[in-house]
XYZ file of C-alpha atoms in Angstrom:
670
model
C 3.286 -139.147 52.243
C 5.516 -142.363 50.627
C 7.220 -142.246 53.771
C 3.696 -142.030 56.729
C 3.224 -145.418 54.357
C 5.694 -146.748 54.202
C 5.226 -146.436 58.621
C 2.355 -147.661 57.755
C 2.660 -150.453 55.828
C 5.733 -151.258 58.685
C 2.981 -150.758 61.886
C 0.563 -153.191 60.275
C 2.800 -156.064 59.531
C 4.398 -155.772 62.866
C 1.051 -155.555 65.045
C -0.129 -158.615 62.802
C 2.544 -160.242 63.458
C 1.776 -159.783 67.256
C -2.070 -160.786 67.274
C -1.012 -163.908 66.103
C 0.899 -164.891 68.902
C -1.400 -163.185 71.468
C -4.268 -165.078 73.222
C -6.549 -162.251 72.917
C -7.832 -161.880 69.287
C -9.778 -159.094 66.704
C -11.258 -156.749 68.816
C -10.411 -157.868 72.411
C -6.859 -157.429 70.768
C -7.518 -153.666 70.606
C -9.106 -152.873 73.341
C -6.045 -154.704 74.795
C -3.578 -152.455 73.215
C -5.618 -149.256 74.617
C -6.169 -150.704 78.323
C -2.233 -151.397 78.660
C -1.948 -147.047 76.859
C -4.691 -146.004 79.135
C -1.863 -148.318 82.181
C 0.671 -146.049 81.234
C -1.356 -142.897 80.663
C -2.336 -143.614 84.042
C 1.477 -144.560 85.791
C 2.663 -140.812 84.263
C -0.361 -138.591 86.317
C 1.267 -140.492 89.720
C 4.229 -139.685 88.422
C 3.609 -136.337 88.561
C 0.892 -136.248 91.492
C 3.588 -137.794 93.301
C 6.277 -134.941 91.746
C 3.653 -133.076 93.744
C 3.763 -134.252 97.423
C 7.366 -133.991 97.230
C 8.188 -130.679 96.071
C 10.432 -128.639 97.327
C 7.274 -127.450 100.087
C 4.823 -130.249 99.005
C 1.341 -129.513 98.640
C 0.065 -126.161 100.960
C -3.884 -125.872 102.747
C -4.895 -125.058 99.171
C -3.499 -128.180 97.225
C -1.066 -126.586 95.080
C 2.341 -127.540 95.356
C 5.654 -126.057 93.242
C 6.971 -128.655 90.697
C 10.049 -125.593 89.413
C 10.546 -122.613 89.781
C 13.690 -119.778 88.501
C 13.307 -117.234 85.941
C 9.831 -116.112 84.002
C 11.226 -117.463 81.224
C 12.536 -120.424 82.219
C 9.345 -120.850 84.051
C 7.697 -120.447 79.987
C 9.159 -122.511 78.105
C 8.794 -125.406 80.523
C 5.059 -124.650 80.957
C 4.578 -125.291 77.493
C 6.588 -128.439 76.992
C 4.527 -129.866 80.260
C 1.321 -128.847 78.999
C 2.708 -130.041 75.208
C 3.100 -133.331 77.071
C -0.003 -133.375 79.134
C -1.801 -132.986 75.484
C -0.188 -136.027 74.366
C -1.272 -138.346 77.200
C -4.869 -136.854 77.087
C -4.615 -137.322 73.057
C -3.686 -141.253 74.148
C -5.865 -141.320 76.445
C -9.201 -140.280 74.447
C -7.813 -141.889 71.845
C -8.205 -145.419 74.059
C -11.217 -144.238 75.467
C -13.014 -144.205 71.848
C -11.862 -147.364 70.403
C -13.375 -149.081 73.500
C -17.379 -146.773 72.542
C -16.466 -147.679 69.057
C -16.898 -151.437 69.674
C -19.200 -150.966 72.145
C -21.345 -149.219 69.814
C -20.966 -152.606 67.344
C -23.462 -154.449 67.242
C -23.550 -158.646 66.684
C -24.629 -160.831 63.695
C -27.676 -161.248 65.726
C -28.435 -158.281 66.622
C -28.275 -157.305 62.674
C -30.599 -159.948 61.775
C -32.963 -159.008 64.649
C -32.820 -155.088 63.007
C -33.571 -156.573 59.082
C -36.211 -158.963 60.615
C -38.010 -155.291 61.520
C -36.575 -153.542 59.125
C -34.063 -151.654 60.760
C -30.095 -151.631 59.955
C -27.243 -150.472 61.696
C -24.299 -148.952 61.526
C -20.661 -150.419 60.760
C -16.854 -149.230 61.206
C -18.211 -145.863 62.799
C -19.511 -144.799 66.460
C -22.468 -144.293 66.084
C -25.034 -142.998 68.140
C -28.257 -144.295 66.376
C -27.390 -148.170 67.454
C -27.637 -147.391 71.289
C -30.767 -147.797 70.835
C -30.705 -150.890 69.803
C -28.313 -152.420 71.705
C -28.255 -154.385 75.132
C -28.041 -151.504 77.685
C -25.400 -152.727 80.179
C -23.110 -151.789 76.371
C -25.333 -148.656 76.175
C -24.358 -147.716 80.240
C -20.407 -148.715 79.506
C -20.272 -146.456 76.482
C -21.950 -144.349 78.389
C -19.742 -143.779 81.424
C -16.972 -144.105 79.263
C -18.515 -140.860 77.694
C -19.173 -139.189 80.756
C -15.114 -139.522 81.966
C -14.293 -138.434 78.631
C -15.522 -134.627 80.097
C -13.471 -133.954 83.355
C -10.448 -135.061 81.440
C -11.431 -132.167 79.217
C -11.843 -130.187 81.963
C -8.565 -130.344 84.552
C -6.095 -132.358 82.459
C -4.868 -128.760 81.528
C -6.521 -127.359 84.123
C -4.473 -129.321 87.007
C -0.999 -127.893 86.206
C -0.160 -124.090 85.884
C 2.280 -121.388 85.160
C 2.703 -119.024 87.601
C 4.523 -115.652 86.886
C 6.076 -113.807 89.694
C 7.301 -109.445 88.783
C 9.344 -107.826 91.744
C 8.648 -104.017 92.361
C 11.961 -102.155 92.249
C 13.393 -98.861 91.845
C 16.924 -97.440 89.177
C 18.709 -95.297 90.466
C 21.933 -93.687 88.838
C 24.878 -93.469 91.091
C 28.209 -91.900 90.068
C 31.507 -93.904 90.432
C 32.767 -91.490 92.553
C 30.466 -91.901 95.677
C 30.438 -94.335 98.643
C 27.452 -95.928 97.435
C 28.987 -97.141 94.411
C 31.334 -98.481 97.512
C 28.900 -100.154 98.787
C 27.914 -102.135 96.184
C 30.604 -102.803 94.811
C 31.371 -104.451 97.969
C 29.171 -106.529 97.820
C 28.851 -107.120 94.238
C 27.716 -110.400 93.682
C 24.559 -109.590 94.747
C 24.336 -108.406 91.818
C 23.775 -109.303 88.264
C 26.247 -106.848 85.556
C 23.801 -105.439 82.497
C 25.510 -104.230 79.575
C 23.701 -100.640 78.400
C 21.375 -102.448 76.317
C 20.927 -105.870 78.103
C 19.101 -103.471 81.104
C 16.959 -101.533 78.843
C 15.505 -104.761 77.529
C 15.073 -106.388 80.617
C 13.662 -103.072 82.720
C 12.364 -101.796 78.965
C 9.302 -104.220 80.050
C 6.690 -102.992 82.096
C 6.727 -105.670 84.776
C 10.279 -107.513 86.103
C 10.401 -110.294 87.293
C 13.577 -111.443 87.751
C 15.413 -108.425 89.303
C 15.233 -105.924 91.639
C 16.485 -102.284 91.571
C 18.655 -101.245 88.468
C 21.853 -99.223 89.659
C 22.699 -97.457 86.747
C 26.570 -96.525 86.884
C 27.255 -92.903 85.526
C 31.599 -92.175 85.227
C 30.757 -88.671 83.006
C 28.228 -86.210 83.522
C 28.166 -83.047 80.926
C 26.438 -79.659 82.238
C 25.855 -77.168 79.668
C 28.096 -73.476 81.189
C 26.100 -71.035 79.119
C 23.000 -71.292 80.880
C 23.932 -73.173 84.416
C 26.792 -73.525 86.818
C 28.458 -76.063 87.548
C 28.487 -77.791 91.306
C 29.904 -81.218 92.593
C 28.756 -83.713 91.053
C 27.773 -85.860 94.001
C 25.124 -83.032 95.042
C 23.122 -85.033 91.934
C 23.749 -88.860 93.075
C 21.974 -91.088 94.169
C 19.693 -90.258 91.802
C 15.971 -92.336 91.050
C 14.313 -91.999 87.920
C 10.439 -91.681 88.393
C 8.903 -94.089 88.366
C 5.891 -92.233 85.877
C 8.097 -92.681 82.665
C 9.359 -96.267 80.990
C 12.631 -97.179 81.975
C 12.853 -98.557 78.442
C 12.438 -95.601 76.593
C 15.482 -93.316 78.020
C 17.578 -92.427 75.080
C 21.165 -94.056 74.771
C 23.778 -93.262 72.296
C 24.465 -96.697 70.708
C 28.130 -95.861 70.515
C 28.457 -94.459 73.767
C 25.613 -95.277 76.112
C 25.572 -91.799 76.957
C 21.800 -90.542 78.193
C 21.073 -87.030 76.672
C 18.827 -84.043 78.152
C 15.732 -83.912 75.302
C 16.572 -86.400 72.551
C 13.882 -89.056 73.366
C 14.896 -88.733 77.168
C 11.443 -87.420 78.048
C 8.716 -86.124 77.019
C 8.848 -82.422 76.250
C 12.684 -82.308 77.094
C 12.358 -83.022 80.708
C 14.180 -84.876 82.742
C 12.471 -87.181 85.831
C 13.474 -86.576 89.199
C 14.320 -88.829 92.220
C 11.234 -91.450 94.493
C 8.306 -90.599 91.909
C 8.197 -86.627 92.879
C 7.175 -86.264 89.107
C 8.391 -84.740 85.985
C 10.178 -81.604 86.038
C 11.468 -78.886 83.586
C 15.185 -78.741 83.076
C 15.237 -74.803 82.639
C 13.011 -73.949 85.764
C 14.447 -76.156 88.569
C 17.775 -77.701 89.882
C 18.446 -80.598 92.092
C 19.755 -79.335 95.468
C 20.245 -75.672 94.520
C 22.678 -77.053 91.534
C 21.681 -77.229 87.778
C 20.788 -80.665 86.055
C 23.539 -81.950 83.943
C 22.246 -82.134 80.004
C 23.986 -85.747 79.838
C 25.135 -88.905 81.617
C 26.805 -91.460 80.787
C 25.870 -95.053 81.579
C 28.979 -97.293 81.728
C 26.601 -100.317 82.768
C 24.204 -101.043 85.048
C 24.131 -103.611 88.494
C 20.749 -105.819 88.538
C 19.847 -106.461 92.004
C 19.599 -110.257 92.740
C 16.457 -112.134 93.662
C 14.496 -115.181 94.517
C 12.908 -115.439 90.915
C 9.701 -117.651 92.713
C 7.763 -117.586 88.954
C 6.735 -122.035 89.477
C 4.727 -124.217 87.421
C 2.141 -125.458 90.019
C 0.214 -128.730 90.123
C -3.386 -129.096 91.725
C -3.646 -131.369 93.573
C -7.581 -131.332 93.799
C -7.271 -130.680 89.796
C -4.677 -134.308 89.290
C -7.020 -136.109 91.604
C -9.847 -135.563 89.221
C -8.240 -136.809 86.393
C -6.439 -140.021 88.537
C -10.019 -141.030 89.333
C -11.851 -140.752 85.682
C -8.023 -142.183 84.058
C -8.560 -145.006 86.971
C -12.448 -145.664 85.599
C -11.564 -145.519 81.930
C -9.166 -147.998 82.724
C -11.781 -150.675 84.702
C -14.083 -150.546 82.168
C -11.546 -151.365 79.794
C -10.452 -153.757 81.306
C -13.919 -154.655 82.768
C -14.949 -155.547 78.665
C -11.992 -157.321 78.037
C -12.654 -159.597 80.431
C -15.595 -160.091 80.520
C -17.893 -159.959 77.010
C -17.077 -162.130 74.615
C -19.141 -161.742 71.988
C -18.310 -160.902 68.159
C -18.319 -157.521 67.356
C -18.944 -156.532 63.861
C -16.570 -153.661 63.978
C -15.456 -152.823 60.520
C -16.881 -152.924 57.299
C -14.966 -156.075 56.592
C -16.286 -157.891 59.302
C -19.947 -157.419 58.534
C -18.959 -158.443 55.144
C -17.387 -161.835 56.328
C -20.133 -162.748 58.168
C -22.796 -161.889 55.165
C -20.421 -164.316 53.459
C -20.233 -166.860 55.496
C -23.786 -167.070 56.364
C -25.658 -164.279 54.593
C -28.789 -162.902 55.538
C -31.934 -163.839 53.316
C -33.664 -160.957 54.470
C -31.379 -159.034 51.181
C -31.533 -161.548 49.209
C -32.770 -160.839 45.556
C -31.732 -156.300 46.825
C -27.859 -156.062 45.032
C -28.439 -153.404 43.879
C -29.652 -152.007 46.882
C -27.956 -148.825 47.975
C -28.081 -146.581 51.258
C -30.417 -143.713 49.639
C -33.269 -146.568 48.909
C -33.267 -146.178 52.369
C -34.565 -142.638 52.927
C -37.977 -142.673 51.566
C -38.047 -138.848 51.014
C -35.442 -138.433 49.157
C -35.647 -137.842 45.425
C -34.353 -140.531 43.290
C -31.260 -141.898 43.141
C -28.823 -140.816 40.809
C -26.716 -143.612 40.720
C -29.576 -146.582 40.535
C -32.627 -146.266 39.226
C -34.941 -149.236 40.899
C -37.655 -151.049 38.952
C -40.030 -151.404 42.199
C -40.145 -150.248 45.908
C -42.011 -152.307 47.553
C -40.641 -149.973 50.746
C -37.932 -148.186 50.260
C -37.791 -147.328 53.853
C -36.750 -150.654 55.321
C -35.533 -152.452 51.728
C -37.797 -156.071 51.755
C -39.079 -158.126 50.316
C -38.140 -158.534 45.855
C -36.982 -155.953 43.475
C -35.184 -155.468 40.484
C -32.716 -152.405 40.427
C -31.565 -151.195 36.642
C -27.163 -150.630 36.767
C -27.260 -146.797 35.862
C -23.669 -145.831 37.098
C -22.888 -141.820 37.403
C -20.231 -140.098 38.931
C -20.365 -139.267 42.873
C -18.478 -137.402 44.879
C -16.371 -138.537 47.905
C -18.953 -136.336 50.447
C -22.384 -138.120 49.205
C -20.814 -140.936 51.284
C -21.102 -138.405 54.150
C -24.155 -138.898 56.570
C -26.444 -134.828 56.494
C -26.436 -136.128 60.493
C -22.571 -135.643 60.484
C -22.494 -132.890 58.014
C -24.227 -131.079 59.703
C -22.795 -132.211 63.716
C -19.844 -130.612 61.714
C -20.791 -127.407 60.450
C -22.059 -126.720 63.752
C -19.289 -127.341 66.108
C -16.520 -125.718 63.623
C -18.887 -123.480 63.589
C -19.791 -123.367 67.055
C -15.964 -122.814 68.137
C -14.630 -120.239 65.538
C -17.377 -118.077 66.651
C -16.595 -118.473 70.542
C -13.132 -117.593 68.993
C -14.246 -114.386 67.579
C -16.097 -113.694 71.038
C -13.060 -114.058 73.008
C -10.995 -111.795 70.920
C -14.054 -108.880 71.462
C -13.785 -109.561 75.036
C -10.253 -108.821 75.648
C -8.779 -105.067 76.240
C -4.270 -104.688 75.785
C -3.641 -106.272 72.893
C -0.208 -108.415 73.357
C 1.573 -110.165 70.630
C 3.649 -112.539 72.450
C 3.369 -116.315 71.761
C 1.667 -118.426 74.204
C 1.762 -118.030 78.206
C 3.399 -115.569 77.862
C 1.527 -112.948 76.547
C -0.253 -110.079 78.718
C -3.371 -109.569 76.973
C -6.231 -111.087 79.245
C -9.864 -111.796 79.068
C -12.192 -108.617 80.192
C -14.410 -111.442 82.256
C -12.221 -112.293 84.572
C -10.135 -108.784 84.655
C -11.339 -107.879 89.101
C -11.081 -111.594 89.965
C -9.246 -112.566 93.448
C -6.351 -114.325 93.933
C -7.203 -116.679 96.250
C -5.990 -120.867 96.004
C -10.287 -121.019 95.485
C -11.006 -118.418 92.217
C -7.242 -119.352 90.830
C -8.603 -123.186 90.365
C -11.642 -121.572 89.044
C -10.064 -119.598 86.255
C -8.054 -122.717 85.170
C -11.221 -124.617 84.727
C -12.505 -122.260 82.977
C -9.724 -121.340 80.600
C -10.155 -125.342 80.021
C -13.598 -125.674 79.239
C -13.160 -124.623 75.658
C -10.990 -127.288 75.585
C -14.460 -129.484 74.895
C -15.574 -128.029 71.984
C -13.272 -128.824 70.603
C -12.950 -132.288 71.564
C -16.340 -132.119 69.523
C -15.041 -130.113 66.429
C -11.886 -133.696 66.256
C -15.051 -136.291 66.856
C -17.311 -134.498 64.102
C -13.715 -133.823 61.993
C -13.619 -137.510 62.416
C -16.799 -138.693 61.736
C -16.685 -136.851 58.092
C -13.005 -138.163 57.515
C -14.265 -141.897 58.710
C -17.140 -141.746 55.633
C -14.885 -140.741 53.009
C -12.391 -143.864 53.883
C -15.141 -146.575 54.241
C -16.202 -145.266 51.151
C -12.769 -145.220 49.176
C -12.337 -148.865 51.032
C -15.864 -150.003 49.634
C -16.302 -148.745 46.444
C -12.247 -150.156 45.703
C -13.693 -153.964 45.861
C -15.719 -153.329 42.925
C -12.466 -152.748 41.069
C -9.576 -155.074 42.600
C -9.775 -158.676 43.673
C -8.489 -158.259 47.407
C -8.896 -159.784 51.378
C -11.495 -158.299 54.011
C -10.303 -155.951 56.484
C -11.381 -158.188 59.597
C -10.505 -157.368 63.385
C -9.734 -161.592 63.123
C -7.935 -161.902 60.329
C -8.113 -165.906 59.316
C -7.380 -167.244 55.136
C -6.599 -165.024 52.643
C -7.959 -162.197 55.568
C -6.274 -158.639 55.858
C -5.670 -156.933 59.587
C -7.590 -154.021 59.777
C -6.354 -150.869 60.545
C -6.659 -149.421 64.167
C -10.284 -148.645 63.947
C -11.781 -148.382 60.424
C -9.949 -145.300 59.468
C -6.591 -145.792 57.532
C -3.238 -145.408 58.949
C -2.578 -142.136 56.200
C -5.867 -141.148 58.230
C -5.675 -142.151 61.072
C -1.816 -140.854 62.020
C -2.713 -137.516 61.325
C -5.287 -136.605 62.716
C -4.432 -137.927 66.322
C -1.359 -135.496 65.720
C -4.378 -133.007 65.010
C -5.764 -134.521 67.838
C -3.157 -133.675 70.249
C -1.414 -130.640 68.568
C -4.550 -128.839 68.604
C -5.697 -129.024 72.113
C -2.022 -127.410 73.037
C -2.462 -124.650 70.576
C -5.474 -124.691 72.691
C -3.916 -124.484 75.796
C -1.090 -121.937 74.129
C -4.438 -119.646 73.160
C -6.473 -119.899 76.395
C -4.654 -120.054 79.361
C -4.962 -119.242 83.671
C -2.783 -116.443 83.888
C -1.388 -116.130 87.675
C 1.016 -112.679 88.724
C 1.895 -112.186 92.282
C 3.460 -108.862 92.905
C 6.374 -108.370 95.622
C 6.704 -104.796 96.849
C 10.464 -104.648 97.288
C 10.451 -106.451 100.933
C 9.237 -109.790 98.993
C 5.525 -109.277 100.223
C 3.053 -109.718 97.951
C 0.704 -106.779 97.036
C -2.859 -107.398 96.794
C -3.997 -104.882 94.489
C -1.352 -105.571 91.552
C -1.017 -109.315 91.898
C -4.033 -110.855 89.414
C -5.530 -114.415 88.872
C -7.876 -114.258 85.124
C -8.064 -115.631 81.679
C -5.702 -114.531 79.506
C -5.289 -114.842 75.614
C -2.894 -115.134 72.979
C -2.676 -113.870 69.550
C -0.525 -115.334 67.445
C -1.517 -119.347 69.324
C -5.301 -117.898 68.073
C -4.071 -116.783 65.175
C -2.131 -120.255 64.089
C -5.200 -122.232 65.972
C -7.768 -120.612 63.509
C -4.944 -121.125 60.331
C -4.948 -125.007 61.127
C -8.568 -125.274 61.399
C -9.437 -123.771 58.462
C -6.918 -125.453 56.997
C -8.317 -129.321 58.220
C -12.260 -128.187 57.240
C -10.633 -127.156 53.451
C -8.978 -130.061 52.860
C -11.142 -131.656 53.672
C -13.646 -129.798 52.464
C -11.360 -131.132 49.061
C -11.159 -134.475 49.923
C -14.803 -134.518 49.726
C -14.781 -133.041 45.846
C -12.855 -136.109 44.707
C -15.424 -138.389 42.975
C -16.235 -141.188 44.111
C -15.945 -143.367 41.096
C -19.542 -145.594 41.577
C -18.243 -149.213 41.082
C -20.760 -151.169 43.444
C -23.779 -149.525 45.330
C -22.208 -147.154 48.597
C -22.680 -148.406 52.061
C -22.689 -145.548 53.786
C -21.775 -147.901 56.643
C -25.532 -149.463 56.245
C -25.199 -153.345 57.325
C -28.480 -153.855 55.149
C -26.718 -151.932 51.774
C -23.282 -154.646 53.238
C -25.559 -157.453 53.259
C -27.541 -157.168 50.228
C -23.789 -157.369 49.030
C -22.795 -160.495 50.069
C -24.734 -163.513 48.287
C -22.705 -165.432 46.620
C -23.787 -168.330 44.241
C -23.504 -171.927 46.725
C -20.463 -172.880 44.719
C -18.613 -170.460 46.103
C -16.890 -172.551 49.517
C -15.212 -170.221 51.586
C -15.242 -167.082 50.287
C -14.870 -164.618 53.317
C -11.274 -166.503 53.546
C -10.355 -166.279 50.246
C -9.839 -163.082 48.067
C -12.991 -161.564 46.982
C -14.567 -159.101 44.128
C -18.034 -157.489 44.391
C -19.198 -157.441 40.393
C -21.952 -159.632 37.961
C -21.413 -163.920 38.958
C -21.741 -165.853 36.365
C -23.876 -168.416 37.399
C -26.850 -167.523 35.776
C -30.201 -167.373 38.421
C -33.683 -167.249 37.859
C -35.715 -164.877 35.183
C -32.670 -164.258 32.890
C -31.243 -161.643 35.045
C -28.183 -161.887 36.539
C -26.984 -161.017 40.540
C -24.272 -159.118 42.003
C -22.169 -159.931 44.614
C -18.414 -160.483 46.287
C -17.127 -163.668 44.814
C -14.120 -165.703 45.670
C -14.608 -166.473 41.922
C -14.239 -164.695 38.286
C -16.988 -162.006 38.918
C -17.147 -159.420 35.497
C -18.292 -155.176 36.147
C -22.449 -154.820 35.825
C -23.377 -153.659 32.107
C -25.203 -150.308 31.986
C -28.918 -149.882 32.294
C -28.757 -154.114 32.418
C -31.553 -155.369 35.946
C -30.080 -157.785 38.011
C -32.060 -159.462 41.564
């Protein structure tokens, strides 16, 4: 945490110096930074598309190109790294889009004053949907375009690249070292890869094999049971092809000498597997070519036939074009906002406080202890403040006096009911969706990520057409939208709690206001209202979670080739796969986040000043300094009881750069 705080302070200092030397200030600096980031992501996406065009075969008629081809294990690693890159880029892109949307939803001082005259309030420091009904239609339209452009990015970005695994039909054949077959193979040894007994058993022990074709087991010794059978010519037993009815991975090999024995696990019920898939034969009743079966064979090593692996990572022209289009649209909107909008938006709590300290709002004069609970008419009397009169509880308009009666509250009280409900339903819905997916699988595979063999039943019988493959890729990435809603709700809750801490600290410490365009002793705001110690882990969480989800639910396409290299349609498939190890990690991560945020919400919020809950009315009510306080918004300020007496003998609380003291319990302030 100390390292993170040091990095945050260093970044904050450099970012502030850059702001001072740049012609763009305030929220424009943030939008400019986001525009540069989105432009960088656009360049990366163009580079990926160009790589597809200049790949070995380019894009085919279905708009798909091979980016990388190789062995299945290598391709799996490349696929993981490429999706990690995609999720880093998408996280950066969506963070920039969210910043601009928050700026567009932020009110101007004129809009706030108009709302206060109507007895209404606006939200400050949040991506607020409440504000949309109270701001200009142009900004609502631009914000809506940014929001809608984010949806295709979730659906198509991860789906634009996918792994194709190629499996090869193969035979497992035993040949002896004295045969002509072995001589022919030895003369073309460069066509084979030599594998020791452990290696070929590991490779061919899988259900399917991707990197090799036929396997030749080189036999240099055999044994017979001389009491039951006469010994025949060894060459009459070879070549010996093992039946495909039995998993070669279970062939019993001596750990020391590599003998494959009759019985002892070589085949069920002590039987041998015989050539050409003809079935399982019992040694006591059958012979090969009139000769008895050997009791055991010694495998010196295996020779695996080299084939073109053909497993690959593919890129979709159509999906990538959609990503580029909406990426470009996002950039256009940001640049348009940057060059055409000159309004002074009040983006943070510090911006609002500075504005009200510079020009106090007469609508909230005399309401210095107003808090967000007073704005909700159906709530019971707040525990923290006991109002002496309520002329209009909802609008908080008109003179009123309040008694200071602080109590210790939880940090979660700063989060509105709407945000708590959004957080609960989005997280619960996502976890329920994951659990439903678990019930829709057949075979359970415990391999990580896209190496898993588990398939969702809804896509099990899908065709292998390019159109269906792209649909399955899109279907696999649809849950990314649900995850984004979870992240946005968690982010909103954390922003509310961080803002409450920052606001409440002004009742204890004197410091400069955090604003988007610092002057005097003001401080530079964070990238948004959220402090770096909150925002950086949340951004990392977003990217990591989206990557985890791409490793949990993903496109599975398998091309099954026969021994002639031709596609076998009935064995090939395109479907939605699921990885249970990845799913477990994803669920554990999100449950840990939910519990961590819940634990943070249980921490005490010391009632040093009336909680604002991002309400413009509450912020305005706390910003009525004495007339003798010159330019308090540019200086170090603190909230408390000002020394100058007011009418009727009651004290008055406000932000002030002058000396203030703590309000006294039970005293009335106006």
